[in-house]
């Protein structure tokens, strides 16, 4: 077994539409160590995060955080996601306020 520390999602502005942000390799699984969202605007913004199995789609059965409100110019560190596992070919998907939230996620890939 090999464990590689990795940036799962490099810092980026989140899209308004449901968007896969990270997909685990087909030969590995990943564990989330840190997931941060920063609202870079002057208005409250929201983010929802899904952890989806391979071949699945984002929906209520894999919604881990629902419309988390982040105050203007503040960050949220998502303790709900720490330690969660993304199985082989599964993915992290987000949806929220467009052009308002910068996200970043780090963790480990295990092969």
Short mmCIF file of C-alpha atoms in Angstrom, two decimals:
data_model
loop_
_atom_site.label_atom_id
_atom_site.label_comp_id
_atom_site.label_asym_id
_atom_site.label_seq_id
_atom_site.Cartn_x
_atom_site.Cartn_y
_atom_site.Cartn_z
CA UNK A 1 0.00 0.00 0.00
CA UNK A 2 1.27 3.45 -0.94
CA UNK A 3 0.03 6.74 0.53
CA UNK A 4 0.62 10.03 -1.28
CA UNK A 5 -0.18 13.42 0.26
CA UNK A 6 -1.84 15.50 -2.44
CA UNK A 7 -3.71 18.66 -3.29
CA UNK A 8 -7.05 17.18 -4.33
CA UNK A 9 -8.51 20.51 -5.48
CA UNK A 10 -6.10 23.34 -6.24
CA UNK A 11 -7.37 26.78 -5.20
CA UNK A 12 -10.06 27.93 -7.62
CA UNK A 13 -13.27 29.90 -7.85
CA UNK A 14 -16.23 27.53 -7.54
CA UNK A 15 -18.84 27.30 -10.28
CA UNK A 16 -22.58 27.96 -9.74
CA UNK A 17 -23.58 24.70 -11.45
CA UNK A 18 -23.04 21.25 -9.94
CA UNK A 19 -19.41 20.53 -10.91
CA UNK A 20 -17.08 17.59 -10.19
CA UNK A 21 -13.97 19.10 -8.58
CA UNK A 22 -11.84 15.99 -7.92
CA UNK A 23 -12.08 12.40 -9.10
CA UNK A 24 -10.16 9.63 -7.36
CA UNK A 25 -8.04 7.44 -9.64
CA UNK A 26 -9.62 4.14 -10.71
CA UNK A 27 -6.84 2.28 -8.86
CA UNK A 28 -6.93 4.27 -5.62
CA UNK A 29 -9.10 5.88 -2.99
CA UNK A 30 -8.61 9.27 -1.35
CA UNK A 31 -9.10 10.65 2.15
CA UNK A 32 -9.88 14.32 2.75
CA UNK A 33 -7.59 16.01 5.28
CA UNK A 34 -8.65 19.63 4.70
CA UNK A 35 -11.39 21.40 2.74
CA UNK A 36 -11.65 25.19 2.89
CA UNK A 37 -14.04 27.62 1.22
CA UNK A 38 -13.51 31.38 1.32
CA UNK A 39 -16.16 33.91 0.40
CA UNK A 40 -14.33 36.66 -1.51
CA UNK A 41 -17.36 38.94 -1.90
CA UNK A 42 -19.23 41.51 0.17
CA UNK A 43 -22.39 39.35 0.33
CA UNK A 44 -23.18 36.04 2.04
CA UNK A 45 -22.52 33.08 -0.28
CA UNK A 46 -23.44 29.38 -0.11
CA UNK A 47 -21.77 26.08 -0.94
CA UNK A 48 -23.00 22.48 -0.98
CA UNK A 49 -20.60 19.53 -1.19
CA UNK A 50 -21.37 16.00 -2.45
CA UNK A 51 -19.18 12.88 -2.19
CA UNK A 52 -20.30 10.70 -5.10
CA UNK A 53 -19.51 7.04 -5.81
CA UNK A 54 -18.16 5.90 -9.17
CA UNK A 55 -20.89 6.02 -11.80
CA UNK A 56 -23.16 8.07 -9.54
CA UNK A 57 -24.57 11.58 -9.77
CA UNK A 58 -24.74 14.32 -7.17
CA UNK A 59 -28.02 14.18 -5.25
CA UNK A 60 -29.58 14.01 -1.81
CA UNK A 61 -28.12 10.56 -1.08
CA UNK A 62 -24.53 11.85 -1.23
CA UNK A 63 -24.97 15.43 0.01
CA UNK A 64 -22.64 16.03 2.96
CA UNK A 65 -23.06 19.78 3.44
CA UNK A 66 -26.18 21.58 2.26
CA UNK A 67 -26.07 25.29 1.42
CA UNK A 68 -23.50 26.22 4.05
CA UNK A 69 -23.64 30.02 4.36
CA UNK A 70 -20.30 31.79 4.46
CA UNK A 71 -20.29 35.42 5.60
CA UNK A 72 -18.62 38.08 3.44
CA UNK A 73 -14.82 37.82 3.39
CA UNK A 74 -14.82 34.80 5.74
CA UNK A 75 -13.72 31.16 5.42
CA UNK A 76 -15.26 27.85 6.48
CA UNK A 77 -13.13 24.75 7.08
CA UNK A 78 -15.71 21.91 6.78
CA UNK A 79 -15.08 19.60 9.75
CA UNK A 80 -17.86 17.40 8.25
CA UNK A 81 -15.53 16.43 5.40
CA UNK A 82 -12.33 15.68 7.33
CA UNK A 83 -11.58 11.95 7.25
CA UNK A 84 -14.19 11.18 4.59
CA UNK A 85 -13.09 8.66 1.95
CA UNK A 86 -13.66 8.90 -1.78
CA UNK A 87 -13.60 5.39 -3.22
CA UNK A 88 -11.93 4.53 -6.55
CA UNK A 89 -13.36 6.67 -9.40
CA UNK A 90 -15.65 8.47 -6.95
CA UNK A 91 -15.63 12.26 -6.86
CA UNK A 92 -16.14 15.48 -4.92
CA UNK A 93 -18.78 17.73 -6.48
CA UNK A 94 -19.81 21.24 -5.42
CA UNK A 95 -22.53 23.76 -6.17
CA UNK A 96 -23.05 27.25 -4.81
CA UNK A 97 -22.86 30.98 -5.37
CA UNK A 98 -20.99 31.68 -8.62
CA UNK A 99 -17.81 33.76 -8.62
CA UNK A 100 -18.00 34.19 -4.86
CA UNK A 101 -16.23 31.24 -3.25
CA UNK A 102 -12.65 30.03 -3.58
CA UNK A 103 -12.22 26.36 -2.65
CA UNK A 104 -9.19 24.20 -1.87
CA UNK A 105 -8.95 20.59 -0.70
CA UNK A 106 -5.98 18.47 0.32
CA UNK A 107 -5.73 14.88 1.36
CA UNK A 108 -4.15 11.52 0.63
CA UNK A 109 -4.44 9.05 -2.22
CA UNK A 110 -4.06 5.42 -1.17
CA UNK A 111 -3.12 2.80 -3.76
#
